[in-house]
Coordinates of C-alpha atoms in Angstrom, one line a residue:
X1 CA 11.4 -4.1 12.6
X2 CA 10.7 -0.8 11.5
X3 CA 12.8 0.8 8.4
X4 CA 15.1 2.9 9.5
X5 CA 13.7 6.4 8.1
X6 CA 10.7 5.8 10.3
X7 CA 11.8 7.5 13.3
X8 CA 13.5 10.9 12.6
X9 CA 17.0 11.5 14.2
X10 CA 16.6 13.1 18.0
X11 CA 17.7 16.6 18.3
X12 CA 19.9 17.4 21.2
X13 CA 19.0 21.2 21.1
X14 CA 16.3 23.4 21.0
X15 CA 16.9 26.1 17.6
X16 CA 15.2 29.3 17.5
X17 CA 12.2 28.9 15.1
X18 CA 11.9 29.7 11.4
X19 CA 9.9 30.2 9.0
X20 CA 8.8 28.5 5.4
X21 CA 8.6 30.7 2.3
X22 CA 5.4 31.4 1.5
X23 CA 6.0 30.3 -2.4
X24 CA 7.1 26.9 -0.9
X25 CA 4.0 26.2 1.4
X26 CA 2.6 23.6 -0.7
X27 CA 6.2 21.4 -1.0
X28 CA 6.3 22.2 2.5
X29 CA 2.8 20.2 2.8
X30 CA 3.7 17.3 0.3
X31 CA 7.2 17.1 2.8
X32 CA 5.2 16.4 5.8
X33 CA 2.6 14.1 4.5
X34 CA 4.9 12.2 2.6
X35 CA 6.5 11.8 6.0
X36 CA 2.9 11.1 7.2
X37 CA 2.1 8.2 4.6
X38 CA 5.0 6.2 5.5
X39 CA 3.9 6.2 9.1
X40 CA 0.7 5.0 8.4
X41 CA 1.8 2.3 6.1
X42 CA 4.6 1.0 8.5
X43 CA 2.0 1.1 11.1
X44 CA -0.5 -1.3 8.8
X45 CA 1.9 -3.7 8.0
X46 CA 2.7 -3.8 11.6
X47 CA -0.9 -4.0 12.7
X48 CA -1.0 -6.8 10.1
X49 CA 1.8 -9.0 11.5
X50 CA -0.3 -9.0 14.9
X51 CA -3.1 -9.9 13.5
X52 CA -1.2 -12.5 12.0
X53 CA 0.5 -13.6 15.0
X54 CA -3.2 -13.4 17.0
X55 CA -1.4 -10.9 19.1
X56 CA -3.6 -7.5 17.5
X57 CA -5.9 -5.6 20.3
X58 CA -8.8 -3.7 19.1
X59 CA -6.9 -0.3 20.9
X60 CA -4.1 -0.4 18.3
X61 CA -6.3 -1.3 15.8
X62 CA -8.5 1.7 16.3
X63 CA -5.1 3.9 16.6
X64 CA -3.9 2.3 13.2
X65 CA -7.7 3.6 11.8
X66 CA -7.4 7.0 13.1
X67 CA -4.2 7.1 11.7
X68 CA -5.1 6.2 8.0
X69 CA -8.4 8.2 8.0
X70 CA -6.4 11.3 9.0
X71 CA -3.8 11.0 6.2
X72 CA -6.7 10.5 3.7
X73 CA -8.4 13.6 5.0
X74 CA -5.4 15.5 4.4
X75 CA -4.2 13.7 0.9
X76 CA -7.6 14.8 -0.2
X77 CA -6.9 18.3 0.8
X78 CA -4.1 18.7 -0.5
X79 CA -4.8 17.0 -4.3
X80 CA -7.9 19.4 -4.1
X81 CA -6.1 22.5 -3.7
X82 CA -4.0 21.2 -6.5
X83 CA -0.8 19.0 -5.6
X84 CA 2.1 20.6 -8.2
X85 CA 4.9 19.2 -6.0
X86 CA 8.0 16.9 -7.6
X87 CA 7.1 14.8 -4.7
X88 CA 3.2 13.9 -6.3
X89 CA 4.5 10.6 -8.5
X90 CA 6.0 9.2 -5.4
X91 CA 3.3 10.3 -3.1
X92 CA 0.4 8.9 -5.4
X93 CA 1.8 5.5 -5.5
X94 CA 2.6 5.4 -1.6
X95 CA -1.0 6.0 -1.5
X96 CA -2.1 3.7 -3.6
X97 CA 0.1 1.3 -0.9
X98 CA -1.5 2.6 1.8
X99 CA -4.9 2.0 0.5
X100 CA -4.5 -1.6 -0.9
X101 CA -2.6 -2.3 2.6
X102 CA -5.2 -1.1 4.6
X103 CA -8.2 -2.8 3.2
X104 CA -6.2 -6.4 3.1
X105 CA -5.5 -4.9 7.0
X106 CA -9.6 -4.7 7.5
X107 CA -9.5 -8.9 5.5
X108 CA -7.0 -9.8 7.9
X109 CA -9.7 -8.6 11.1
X110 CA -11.5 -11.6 13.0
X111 CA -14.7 -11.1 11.8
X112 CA -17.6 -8.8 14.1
X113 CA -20.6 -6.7 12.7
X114 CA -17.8 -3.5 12.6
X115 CA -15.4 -5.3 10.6
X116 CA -17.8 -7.0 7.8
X117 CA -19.2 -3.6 7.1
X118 CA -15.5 -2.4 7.0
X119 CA -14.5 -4.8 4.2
X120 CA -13.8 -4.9 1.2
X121 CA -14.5 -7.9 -0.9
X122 CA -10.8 -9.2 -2.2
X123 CA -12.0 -8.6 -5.8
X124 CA -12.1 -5.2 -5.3
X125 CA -8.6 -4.8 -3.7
X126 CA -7.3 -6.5 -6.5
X127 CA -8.6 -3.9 -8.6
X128 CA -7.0 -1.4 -6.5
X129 CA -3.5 -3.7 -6.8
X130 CA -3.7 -3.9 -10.7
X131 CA -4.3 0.5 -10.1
X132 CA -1.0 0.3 -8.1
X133 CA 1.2 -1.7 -10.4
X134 CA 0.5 -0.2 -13.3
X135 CA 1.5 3.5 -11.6
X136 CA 4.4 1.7 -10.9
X137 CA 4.7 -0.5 -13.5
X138 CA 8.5 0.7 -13.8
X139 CA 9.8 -0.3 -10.1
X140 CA 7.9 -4.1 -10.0
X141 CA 9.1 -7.4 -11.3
X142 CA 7.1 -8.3 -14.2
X143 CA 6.9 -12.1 -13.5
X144 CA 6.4 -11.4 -9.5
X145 CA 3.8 -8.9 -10.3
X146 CA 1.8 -11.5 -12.5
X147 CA 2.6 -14.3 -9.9
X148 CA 0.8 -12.2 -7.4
X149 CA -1.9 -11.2 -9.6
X150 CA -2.5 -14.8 -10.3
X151 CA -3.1 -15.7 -7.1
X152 CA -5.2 -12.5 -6.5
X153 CA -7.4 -13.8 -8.8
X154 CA -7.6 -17.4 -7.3
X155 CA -8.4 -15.9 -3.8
X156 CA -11.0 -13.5 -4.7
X157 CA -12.6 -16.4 -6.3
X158 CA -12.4 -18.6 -3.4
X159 CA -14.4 -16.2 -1.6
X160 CA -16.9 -15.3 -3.6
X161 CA -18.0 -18.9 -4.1
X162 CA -17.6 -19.6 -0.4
X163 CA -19.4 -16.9 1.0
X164 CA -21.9 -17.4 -1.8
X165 CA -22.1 -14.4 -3.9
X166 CA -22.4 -14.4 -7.2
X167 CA -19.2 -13.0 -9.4
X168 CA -18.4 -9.6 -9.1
X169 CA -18.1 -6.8 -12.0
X170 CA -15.0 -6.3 -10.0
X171 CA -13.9 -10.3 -10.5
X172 CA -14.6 -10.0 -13.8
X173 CA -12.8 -7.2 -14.4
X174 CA -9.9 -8.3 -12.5
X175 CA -10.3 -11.8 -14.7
X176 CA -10.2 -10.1 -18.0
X177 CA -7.5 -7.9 -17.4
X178 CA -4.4 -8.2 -19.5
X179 CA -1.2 -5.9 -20.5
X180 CA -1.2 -4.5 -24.1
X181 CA 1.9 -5.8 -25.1
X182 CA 2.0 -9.0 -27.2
X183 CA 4.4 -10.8 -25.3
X184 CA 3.3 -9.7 -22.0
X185 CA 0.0 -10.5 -22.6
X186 CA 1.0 -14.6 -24.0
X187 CA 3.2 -14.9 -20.3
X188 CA 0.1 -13.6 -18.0
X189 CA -2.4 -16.0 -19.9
X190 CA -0.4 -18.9 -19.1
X191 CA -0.1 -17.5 -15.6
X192 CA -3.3 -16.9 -15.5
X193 CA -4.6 -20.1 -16.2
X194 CA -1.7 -22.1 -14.6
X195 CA -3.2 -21.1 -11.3
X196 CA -7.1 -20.9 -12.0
X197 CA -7.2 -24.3 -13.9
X198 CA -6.1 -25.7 -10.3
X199 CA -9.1 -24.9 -9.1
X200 CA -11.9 -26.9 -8.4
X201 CA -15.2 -25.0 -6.4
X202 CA -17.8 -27.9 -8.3
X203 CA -18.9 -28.6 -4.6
X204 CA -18.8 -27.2 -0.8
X205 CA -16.4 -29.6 -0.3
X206 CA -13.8 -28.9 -3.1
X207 CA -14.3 -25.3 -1.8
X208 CA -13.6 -25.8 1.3
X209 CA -10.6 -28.0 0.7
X210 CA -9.6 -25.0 -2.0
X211 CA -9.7 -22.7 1.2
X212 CA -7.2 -25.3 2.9
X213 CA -5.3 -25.3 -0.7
X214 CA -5.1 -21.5 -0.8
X215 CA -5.0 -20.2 2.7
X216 CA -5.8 -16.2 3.5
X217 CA -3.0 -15.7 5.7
X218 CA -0.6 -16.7 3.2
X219 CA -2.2 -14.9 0.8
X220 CA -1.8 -11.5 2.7
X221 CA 1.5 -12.4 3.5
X222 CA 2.2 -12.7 -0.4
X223 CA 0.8 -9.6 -1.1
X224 CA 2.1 -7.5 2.3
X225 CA 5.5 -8.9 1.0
X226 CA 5.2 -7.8 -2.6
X227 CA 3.8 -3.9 -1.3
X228 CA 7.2 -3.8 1.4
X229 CA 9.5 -4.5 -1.1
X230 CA 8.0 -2.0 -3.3
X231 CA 8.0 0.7 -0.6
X232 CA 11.7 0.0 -0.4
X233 CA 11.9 1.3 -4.5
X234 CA 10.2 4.4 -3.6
X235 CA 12.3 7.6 -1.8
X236 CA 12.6 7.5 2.1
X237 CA 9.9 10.8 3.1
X238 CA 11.8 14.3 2.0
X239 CA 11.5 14.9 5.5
X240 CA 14.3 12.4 7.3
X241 CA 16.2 12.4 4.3
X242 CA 16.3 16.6 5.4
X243 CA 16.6 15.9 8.6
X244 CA 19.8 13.6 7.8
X245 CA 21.2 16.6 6.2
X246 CA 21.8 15.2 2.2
X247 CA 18.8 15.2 0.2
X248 CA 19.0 12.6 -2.7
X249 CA 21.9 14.1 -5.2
X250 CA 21.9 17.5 -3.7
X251 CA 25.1 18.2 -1.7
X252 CA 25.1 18.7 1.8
X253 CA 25.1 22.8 1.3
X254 CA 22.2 22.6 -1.1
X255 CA 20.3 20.7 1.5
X256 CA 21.1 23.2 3.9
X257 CA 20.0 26.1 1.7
X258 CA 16.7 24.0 0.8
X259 CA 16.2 23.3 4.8
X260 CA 15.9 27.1 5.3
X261 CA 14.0 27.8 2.5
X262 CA 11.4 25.7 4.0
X263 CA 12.0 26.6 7.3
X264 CA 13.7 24.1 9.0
X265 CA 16.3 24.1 10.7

């Protein structure tokens, strides 16, 4: 089921138009794609359930691609022209969601010609999910974001050695990183190591009964899990939150002044 801010409340009338400041044109852009990013993630962790469920058909998933690639575009406009909104922290790690999501989305896809060229390898998306943590390092469990790391690691191993490629700068990077602080860094190792020295890839079978062991699905499920429950951390989009009438600690006459200001009504 869909959160709750992810369809905007109906309105009943039709008001006469306004119009935005011009000074606030580009919190007026952040509004509306921060409205935008949590579509487009919703919709990936949707379109990742049916894949899940074998119930996915290649029209949603080419909506759910036109979707994403259009929020890129725009994100990319917008941090190019310069993104000095209070809403840039929150919108950089949604982001960050969004991307991690959608390329363990493209791992997810039964495998064609289009889809192999559209992945990622899972090395490299753990990369992108150590990136993520650490801009939100202050909204994550420690131990849940280690436990999920950890098994990162174990996965993107897996499938290097059973597709037969050779380790990645990516898995090694991924494998040698480690948080700064002293006591941080004693928890992960054992972690670490808890979960890699279960592993045994000495032959195709071991591999393939590691693959049995440590199965993808429940993998992305792990990880899909751990990125949900993080969105929930992060502010629901300016824009319902407006619409609702009560903007975060603002009273309900401040929002209304603000709604004006940007021209809304």
């Amino acid at each position: 089921m869909p959160p709750t801010w992810a369809s905007p409340p109906k309105d009943q009338t039709t008001p006469a138009p306004m119009h935005a400041n011009p000074d606030t044109k580009s919190d007026v852009d952040s509004i509306i794609l921060d409205y935008l990013v949590c579509l487009a993630i919703d919709s990936i962790f949707g379109s990742i359930e049916k894949l899940a469920q074998n119930e996915s058909h290649r029209d949603d998933d080419d909506d759910v691609t036109w979707q994403v690639d259009t929020v890129r575009g725009l994100y990319s406009s917008l941090v190019l022209t310069g993104l000095e909104s209070p809403l840039a922290e929150d919108l950089g790690i949604k982001f960050r969601i969004l991307t991690a999501a959608d390329q363990l989305r493209h791992a997810t896809t039964p495998q064609t010609n289009k889809s192999r060229e559209q992945r990622v390898p899972l090395s490299q998306i753990g990369v992108m999910f150590v990136q993520l943590c650490s801009a939100a390092s202050l909204k994550i469990s420690e131990s849940r974001f280690f436990d999920a790391l950890a098994r990162f690691i174990v996965q993107a191993i897996i499938e290097d050695q059973s597709e037969g490629r050779q380790p990645s700068k990516e898995l090694t990077e991924l494998c040698s990183w480690a948080p700064e602080d002293p006591a941080q860094h004693s928890t992960w190792i054992v972690i670490r190591q808890r979960h890699v020295d279960e592993l045994d890839l000495g032959s195709p079978r071991a591999t393939q009964k590691a693959i049995q062991q440590y199965p993808l699905g429940g993998f992305i499920n792990i990880i899909t899990t751990f990125l949900r429950d993080l969105m929930t951390t992060l502010d629901p989009p300016v824009l319902i939150q407006l619409e609702r009438g009560k903007l975060g600690d603002l009273t309900r006459e401040d929002t209304l002044d603000l709604k004006n200001l940007v021209g809304l009504r």
